[in-house]
CSV table of C-alpha atoms in Angstrom, one decimal:
chain,number,residue,atom,x,y,z
A,1,MET,CA,-17.5,14.8,-2.5
A,2,THR,CA,-17.4,11.0,-3.1
A,3,GLN,CA,-16.9,9.5,-6.8
A,4,VAL,CA,-18.5,6.3,-7.4
A,5,ILE,CA,-18.7,4.2,-10.7
A,6,PHE,CA,-21.3,2.0,-11.5
A,7,PRO,CA,-20.6,-1.1,-13.7
A,8,ASP,CA,-23.4,-1.4,-15.9
A,9,GLY,CA,-25.4,-4.5,-15.0
A,10,TYR,CA,-23.0,-4.9,-12.0
A,11,LYS,CA,-24.5,-7.0,-9.1
A,12,SER,CA,-22.6,-8.4,-6.2
A,13,ASN,CA,-22.0,-12.1,-6.7
A,14,LYS,CA,-21.9,-13.5,-3.3
A,15,ASP,CA,-24.3,-12.8,-0.2
A,16,LEU,CA,-22.8,-10.8,2.8
A,17,TYR,CA,-22.2,-14.0,4.8
A,18,THR,CA,-20.5,-15.7,2.1
A,19,THR,CA,-18.4,-12.7,1.4
A,20,GLN,CA,-17.2,-12.8,4.9
A,21,LEU,CA,-16.4,-16.2,5.0
A,22,LEU,CA,-14.4,-15.7,1.7
A,23,ILE,CA,-12.5,-12.8,3.1
A,24,LYS,CA,-11.4,-14.8,5.8
A,25,GLU,CA,-10.0,-17.3,3.6
A,26,ILE,CA,-8.2,-14.7,1.7
A,27,LYS,CA,-6.7,-13.0,4.7
A,28,ASP,CA,-5.5,-16.6,6.2
A,29,TYR,CA,-3.9,-18.0,3.3
A,30,PHE,CA,-2.2,-15.0,1.9
A,31,GLN,CA,-0.4,-13.7,5.1
A,32,ILE,CA,0.9,-17.4,6.2
A,33,ASN,CA,2.1,-17.6,2.9
A,34,LEU,CA,3.7,-14.2,2.4
A,35,ALA,CA,5.3,-14.7,5.9
A,36,ASN,CA,6.7,-18.0,4.7
A,37,ASN,CA,8.1,-16.5,1.3
A,38,LEU,CA,9.7,-13.5,2.7
A,39,ASN,CA,11.0,-14.9,6.3
A,40,LEU,CA,8.6,-12.5,8.2
A,41,LYS,CA,7.4,-12.7,11.6
A,42,ARG,CA,4.1,-11.2,12.9
A,43,VAL,CA,4.2,-8.6,15.5
A,44,SER,CA,1.7,-6.1,17.0
A,45,ALA,CA,1.5,-2.5,15.6
A,46,PRO,CA,0.6,0.7,17.3
A,47,LEU,CA,-2.8,2.6,16.3
A,48,PHE,CA,-1.2,5.9,17.5
A,49,VAL,CA,2.1,7.8,17.8
A,50,SER,CA,3.1,10.8,19.5
A,51,ILE,CA,4.0,13.9,17.0
A,52,GLU,CA,7.4,14.0,18.4
A,53,SER,CA,8.3,10.9,17.4
A,54,GLY,CA,8.5,11.5,13.7
A,55,LEU,CA,7.2,8.2,13.0
A,56,ASN,CA,3.9,8.7,11.2
A,57,ASP,CA,3.8,8.5,7.6
A,58,ASN,CA,3.3,11.7,5.5
A,59,LEU,CA,1.9,10.0,2.6
A,60,ASN,CA,1.8,12.4,0.0
A,61,GLY,CA,2.8,15.4,2.1
A,62,HIS,CA,-0.4,17.2,2.6
A,63,GLU,CA,-2.7,14.8,4.0
A,64,GLY,CA,-3.6,16.0,7.9
A,65,PRO,CA,-3.6,12.9,10.3
A,66,VAL,CA,-6.4,12.8,13.1
A,67,VAL,CA,-4.9,14.6,16.4
A,68,PHE,CA,-5.9,14.2,19.6
A,69,ASP,CA,-4.3,15.0,23.3
A,70,VAL,CA,-4.2,12.6,26.4
A,71,PRO,CA,-5.0,15.0,29.5
A,72,ASN,CA,-3.5,12.1,31.8
A,73,ALA,CA,0.0,12.5,30.1
A,74,ASP,CA,0.5,16.3,30.2
A,75,LYS,CA,-1.7,16.8,27.2
A,76,GLU,CA,0.8,15.3,24.9
A,77,GLU,CA,-0.6,15.2,21.2
A,78,LEU,CA,-0.9,11.9,19.2
A,79,GLU,CA,-1.5,11.2,15.8
A,80,ILE,CA,-3.6,8.3,14.5
A,81,VAL,CA,-1.4,6.4,12.0
A,82,HIS,CA,-1.6,6.8,8.4
A,83,SER,CA,0.8,3.8,7.8
A,84,LEU,CA,3.5,2.3,9.7
A,85,ALA,CA,6.6,2.8,7.2
A,86,LYS,CA,8.6,4.3,9.6
A,87,TRP,CA,7.7,2.5,12.8
A,88,LYS,CA,8.5,-0.8,11.2
A,89,ARG,CA,12.1,0.1,10.9
A,90,TYR,CA,12.3,1.4,14.4
A,91,ALA,CA,10.7,-2.0,15.6
A,92,LEU,CA,13.1,-4.2,13.6
A,93,LYS,CA,15.8,-2.5,15.8
A,94,LYS,CA,14.1,-3.1,18.9
A,95,TYR,CA,13.4,-7.0,18.2
A,96,ASP,CA,16.9,-7.4,17.2
A,97,PHE,CA,16.2,-8.8,13.8
A,98,LYS,CA,19.0,-9.9,11.7
A,99,VAL,CA,19.6,-9.6,8.1
A,100,HIS,CA,16.9,-10.9,5.9
A,101,GLU,CA,14.6,-11.6,8.8
A,102,GLY,CA,11.4,-9.3,8.8
A,103,LEU,CA,8.0,-8.4,10.5
A,104,TYR,CA,4.8,-8.1,9.3
A,105,THR,CA,1.7,-6.6,11.1
A,106,ASP,CA,-1.9,-5.9,10.8
A,107,MET,CA,-1.9,-2.1,10.1
A,108,ASN,CA,-5.2,-0.1,10.7
A,109,ALA,CA,-5.3,3.3,10.1
A,110,ILE,CA,-8.0,6.4,9.7
A,111,ARG,CA,-7.2,8.6,6.7
A,112,ARG,CA,-9.7,11.6,7.1
A,113,CYS,CA,-8.5,13.5,4.0
A,114,GLU,CA,-9.5,10.6,1.9
A,115,VAL,CA,-12.2,11.0,-0.7
A,116,PRO,CA,-14.3,7.9,-0.6
A,117,ASP,CA,-14.8,6.3,-4.1
A,118,ASN,CA,-14.8,2.6,-5.3
A,119,THR,CA,-11.3,1.8,-3.9
A,120,HIS,CA,-10.7,4.7,-1.0
A,121,SER,CA,-12.2,5.0,2.2
A,122,PHE,CA,-11.6,6.8,5.4
A,123,TYR,CA,-10.7,3.4,6.9
A,124,VAL,CA,-7.4,1.7,6.0
A,125,ASP,CA,-6.6,-1.8,6.4
A,126,GLN,CA,-3.1,-3.4,5.1
A,127,TRP,CA,-0.5,-5.6,5.9
A,128,ASP,CA,2.8,-3.7,6.8
A,129,TRP,CA,6.0,-5.6,6.3
A,130,GLU,CA,9.7,-4.9,6.3
A,131,LEU,CA,12.6,-6.6,5.9
A,132,ILE,CA,16.3,-6.2,7.1
A,133,ILE,CA,18.7,-6.4,3.9
A,134,ASN,CA,22.5,-5.7,3.4
A,135,LYS,CA,24.1,-2.7,1.9
A,136,GLU,CA,24.8,-4.6,-1.1
A,137,ASP,CA,21.1,-5.4,-1.4
A,138,ARG,CA,19.9,-2.1,-2.3
A,139,ASN,CA,19.6,-2.0,-6.0
A,140,GLU,CA,16.9,-2.5,-8.5
A,141,VAL,CA,17.6,-6.3,-9.1
A,142,TYR,CA,17.0,-7.4,-5.6
A,143,LEU,CA,14.1,-5.3,-5.4
A,144,LYS,CA,12.5,-6.9,-8.6
A,145,GLU,CA,13.3,-10.4,-6.9
A,146,ILE,CA,11.3,-9.3,-3.6
A,147,VAL,CA,8.2,-8.2,-5.9
A,148,GLU,CA,8.4,-11.5,-7.7
A,149,VAL,CA,8.3,-13.6,-4.5
A,150,ILE,CA,4.8,-11.3,-3.8
A,151,TYR,CA,3.4,-11.7,-6.9
A,152,ARG,CA,3.9,-15.7,-6.8
A,153,THR,CA,2.2,-15.4,-3.7
A,154,LEU,CA,-0.8,-13.5,-4.9
A,155,LYS,CA,-1.0,-16.1,-7.8
A,156,SER,CA,-0.9,-18.7,-5.6
A,157,LEU,CA,-4.0,-17.2,-4.2
A,158,ASP,CA,-5.5,-16.9,-7.1
A,159,GLU,CA,-5.1,-20.5,-7.9
A,160,TYR,CA,-6.3,-21.6,-4.4
A,161,LEU,CA,-9.6,-19.4,-4.6
A,162,SER,CA,-10.2,-21.1,-8.1
A,163,THR,CA,-10.4,-24.1,-6.1
A,164,LEU,CA,-13.1,-22.9,-3.7
A,165,ILE,CA,-15.3,-20.9,-5.9
A,166,PRO,CA,-17.1,-22.8,-8.5
A,167,ASP,CA,-16.6,-21.5,-12.3
A,168,ARG,CA,-14.4,-18.8,-11.0
A,169,HIS,CA,-12.1,-17.5,-13.8
A,170,LYS,CA,-8.5,-16.8,-12.6
A,171,LEU,CA,-7.6,-13.1,-12.6
A,172,LEU,CA,-3.5,-12.8,-12.6
A,173,LYS,CA,-1.3,-13.2,-15.6
A,174,ASP,CA,1.5,-15.3,-15.3
A,175,GLN,CA,4.1,-12.7,-15.0
A,176,ILE,CA,4.1,-9.2,-13.8
A,177,THR,CA,5.9,-6.5,-16.1
A,178,PHE,CA,8.5,-4.1,-14.8
A,179,ILE,CA,8.3,-0.4,-16.0
A,180,THR,CA,9.6,2.9,-14.7
A,181,THR,CA,7.5,6.2,-14.3
A,182,GLU,CA,9.8,7.8,-17.3
A,183,GLU,CA,9.3,4.8,-19.5
A,184,LEU,CA,5.3,4.6,-18.8
A,185,LEU,CA,5.2,8.6,-20.0
A,186,GLN,CA,7.5,8.1,-23.0
A,187,LYS,CA,5.1,4.9,-23.8
A,188,TYR,CA,1.8,7.4,-23.3
A,189,PRO,CA,3.3,10.8,-24.0
A,190,GLU,CA,-0.2,12.2,-25.3
A,191,ILE,CA,-1.7,10.9,-21.7
A,192,GLU,CA,-1.4,14.1,-19.1
A,193,ASP,CA,-3.1,12.2,-16.4
A,194,ALA,CA,-0.8,9.6,-14.4
A,195,THR,CA,-3.4,7.4,-13.5
A,196,GLU,CA,-4.5,7.0,-16.8
A,197,ARG,CA,-1.2,6.2,-17.8
A,198,GLU,CA,-1.2,3.2,-15.2
A,199,ARG,CA,-4.7,2.1,-16.3
A,200,LEU,CA,-3.6,1.3,-20.1
A,201,ALA,CA,-0.5,-0.2,-19.0
A,202,ALA,CA,-2.3,-2.1,-16.6
A,203,LYS,CA,-5.1,-3.4,-19.1
A,204,GLU,CA,-1.9,-4.1,-21.7
A,205,TYR,CA,0.0,-6.0,-19.4
A,206,GLY,CA,-2.6,-7.5,-16.7
A,207,ALA,CA,-0.1,-6.6,-13.6
A,208,ILE,CA,2.6,-4.3,-13.6
A,209,PHE,CA,5.3,-2.8,-11.1
A,210,LEU,CA,5.8,0.7,-11.5
A,211,MET,CA,9.2,1.6,-10.5
A,212,GLN,CA,10.9,5.2,-9.2
A,213,ILE,CA,7.8,7.0,-7.9
A,214,GLY,CA,8.7,10.4,-6.3
A,215,GLY,CA,11.1,12.4,-8.4
A,216,LYS,CA,10.3,14.8,-11.4
A,217,LEU,CA,9.9,13.1,-14.9
A,218,SER,CA,11.4,14.6,-17.8
A,219,ASN,CA,8.2,16.7,-18.5
A,220,GLY,CA,8.9,18.6,-14.9
A,221,GLN,CA,6.1,16.7,-13.2
A,222,LYS,CA,5.9,14.0,-10.8
A,223,HIS,CA,4.0,10.9,-11.5
A,224,ASP,CA,2.7,10.9,-7.9
A,225,ASN,CA,3.8,12.2,-4.6
A,226,ARG,CA,6.0,10.1,-2.4
A,227,ALA,CA,6.8,10.9,1.2
A,228,PRO,CA,10.7,11.8,1.2
A,229,ASP,CA,11.9,10.0,4.5
A,230,TYR,CA,11.1,6.1,3.7
A,231,ASP,CA,11.1,4.9,0.1
A,232,ASP,CA,14.2,5.9,-2.1
A,233,TRP,CA,12.4,7.3,-5.0
A,234,LEU,CA,14.9,5.5,-7.4
A,235,LEU,CA,14.4,2.2,-5.8
A,236,ASN,CA,10.5,1.6,-5.0
A,237,GLY,CA,7.3,1.2,-6.7
A,238,ASP,CA,3.5,0.0,-6.8
A,239,ILE,CA,1.8,-3.3,-7.6
A,240,ILE,CA,-0.8,-2.3,-9.7
A,241,VAL,CA,-3.2,-5.1,-11.3
A,242,TYR,CA,-6.1,-4.6,-14.1
A,243,ASN,CA,-9.4,-5.0,-12.5
A,244,PRO,CA,-11.8,-6.2,-14.9
A,245,VAL,CA,-15.0,-5.5,-12.9
A,246,LEU,CA,-14.2,-1.5,-12.9
A,247,ASP,CA,-12.0,-1.7,-16.2
A,248,ASP,CA,-9.6,0.4,-14.3
A,249,GLN,CA,-6.4,-0.1,-12.8
A,250,LEU,CA,-5.9,-1.4,-8.9
A,251,GLU,CA,-2.8,-0.7,-6.8
A,252,LEU,CA,-2.4,-3.4,-4.2
A,253,SER,CA,1.0,-2.6,-2.7
A,254,SER,CA,3.1,0.3,-2.4
A,255,MET,CA,6.6,-0.5,-1.4
A,256,GLY,CA,10.3,0.0,-1.7
A,257,ILE,CA,13.7,-0.1,-0.7
A,258,ARG,CA,14.0,2.6,2.2
A,259,VAL,CA,16.4,5.6,2.2
A,260,ASP,CA,19.7,5.4,3.8
A,261,PRO,CA,21.2,8.5,5.2
A,262,HIS,CA,22.5,9.9,2.0
A,263,ARG,CA,19.2,9.3,0.3
A,264,LEU,CA,17.3,11.1,3.0
A,265,ASN,CA,19.4,14.1,3.1
A,266,GLU,CA,19.2,14.2,-0.5
A,267,GLN,CA,15.2,13.6,-0.9
A,268,LEU,CA,14.5,15.9,2.3
A,269,LYS,CA,16.5,18.8,0.3
A,270,LEU,CA,14.7,18.0,-2.9
A,271,SER,CA,11.3,18.3,-1.0
A,272,ASN,CA,12.2,21.4,1.1
A,273,ASN,CA,11.6,19.2,4.5
A,274,LEU,CA,15.0,19.5,6.3
A,275,GLU,CA,13.2,20.5,9.4
A,276,ARG,CA,12.4,16.8,9.7
A,277,LEU,CA,15.7,16.2,10.9
A,278,LYS,CA,14.6,17.5,14.4
A,279,TYR,CA,12.7,14.3,14.9
A,280,GLU,CA,14.3,11.1,16.9
A,281,TYR,CA,13.6,8.6,14.0
A,282,HIS,CA,15.2,10.7,11.4
A,283,ARG,CA,18.0,11.4,13.7
A,284,MET,CA,18.7,7.8,14.5
A,285,LEU,CA,18.5,7.1,10.7
A,286,ILE,CA,21.0,10.0,9.9
A,287,GLU,CA,23.3,8.6,12.4
A,288,GLY,CA,23.1,4.7,11.3
A,289,LYS,CA,21.4,3.6,14.2
A,290,LEU,CA,18.5,1.9,12.0
A,291,PRO,CA,18.9,-1.4,9.9
A,292,LEU,CA,18.5,-0.7,6.1
A,293,THR,CA,15.4,-2.4,4.9
A,294,VAL,CA,12.7,-2.9,2.2
A,295,GLY,CA,9.2,-2.8,2.8
A,296,GLY,CA,5.8,-2.0,1.9
A,297,GLY,CA,1.9,-2.4,2.6
A,298,ILE,CA,-0.5,-4.6,1.2
A,299,GLY,CA,-4.1,-3.5,1.2
A,300,GLN,CA,-6.2,-6.2,2.8
A,301,SER,CA,-9.7,-4.9,1.8
A,302,ARG,CA,-8.1,-4.2,-1.9
A,303,LEU,CA,-7.0,-7.6,-1.9
A,304,CYS,CA,-10.3,-9.0,-1.0
A,305,MET,CA,-12.0,-6.8,-3.4
A,306,PHE,CA,-10.1,-7.6,-6.5
A,307,PHE,CA,-10.1,-11.3,-6.0
A,308,LEU,CA,-13.6,-11.3,-5.2
A,309,GLN,CA,-14.5,-8.7,-8.0
A,310,LYS,CA,-16.4,-6.6,-6.0
A,311,ALA,CA,-17.4,-3.0,-7.5
A,312,HIS,CA,-16.9,-1.2,-4.3
A,313,ILE,CA,-14.2,-1.5,-1.3
A,314,GLY,CA,-17.5,-0.9,1.3
A,315,GLU,CA,-18.7,-4.7,0.1
A,316,VAL,CA,-15.6,-6.2,2.0
A,317,GLN,CA,-14.8,-3.5,4.6
A,318,VAL,CA,-16.9,-2.3,7.5
A,319,SER,CA,-16.1,1.6,7.5
A,320,TYR,CA,-18.0,5.1,7.3
A,321,TRP,CA,-19.8,6.1,4.3
A,322,PRO,CA,-21.8,9.2,4.0
A,323,ASP,CA,-25.8,8.4,3.9
A,324,GLN,CA,-26.2,9.8,0.4
A,325,HIS,CA,-23.0,7.4,-0.6
A,326,ARG,CA,-24.4,4.5,1.1
A,327,LYS,CA,-28.1,5.0,-0.3
A,328,ALA,CA,-27.1,5.6,-4.1
A,329,LEU,CA,-25.2,2.4,-3.8
A,330,GLU,CA,-28.1,0.6,-2.5
A,331,ASN,CA,-30.3,2.0,-5.1
A,332,LYS,CA,-27.8,0.0,-7.4
A,333,GLY,CA,-28.5,-3.4,-5.8
A,334,ILE,CA,-24.6,-2.5,-4.1
A,335,TYR,CA,-24.9,-3.1,-0.4
A,336,LEU,CA,-21.9,-2.0,1.9
A,337,LEU,CA,-21.0,-3.7,5.1
């Protein structure tokens, strides 16, 4: 079932073709500057991986990927990627990148378990990036430095668009606020819904980096689930901004310093997923054959939706939408690509 918010009086502020032109400006400007600011080189990425490789992202742990077999390859089963969180680390080794060198790629995925709404669809497009780091970089200070670089890149894009679009108001505050999930709980102890806590903080601060996602909080609950085998739950987070058009929070990026062998073992135990150690990727990580890294994903359609202040992700993304969903939106004057 779809969940869609119709903002009162909302009308798309650009025609479809002008929207397409601005989407290209946003994507070109942001990825070039992100690559320069983080020392990243662009590479190509897979659309699907073998199940046996263990390279697919398990997301929250319960989403089932699209699976198909290949008759001409002994019916080996393949999965459409959810994201490239693990593949990137493997790729950095294959490309023989050095410390503080990294890669980024256009990641296109199908998430069949997604519930389509204003900011989600079955199709996911994002920039996946990954950077090799030293052991000494595995700390909160370094993570915050990387977040600041990304936020400055977002700020630069915000300013650039204001030179292209007449009478446009900049959306981002000068600074991003760092806050942990436990601090967020203590700030709003009466709010049970974690997403609502995010919305309140985003509205107060404008932009937050919400840290330490995956482990249990003092109330015995998790703020949100995270797969145990890519982010270190103590050194990860989401870049979340306040989105005026929907009066809501909007996650633009999920990222973090990746697990080392110790943290991988620890998080697999905590999540009862030790069976994943049978996969090639996990064995390589445990044996120290993969580099230490920091990385994340930055939503392309999310970015365009936010900076163009569109109320629905389908206004910037060509995807499948149920007929009743599309018709309901068109009745409100919201036309999907």
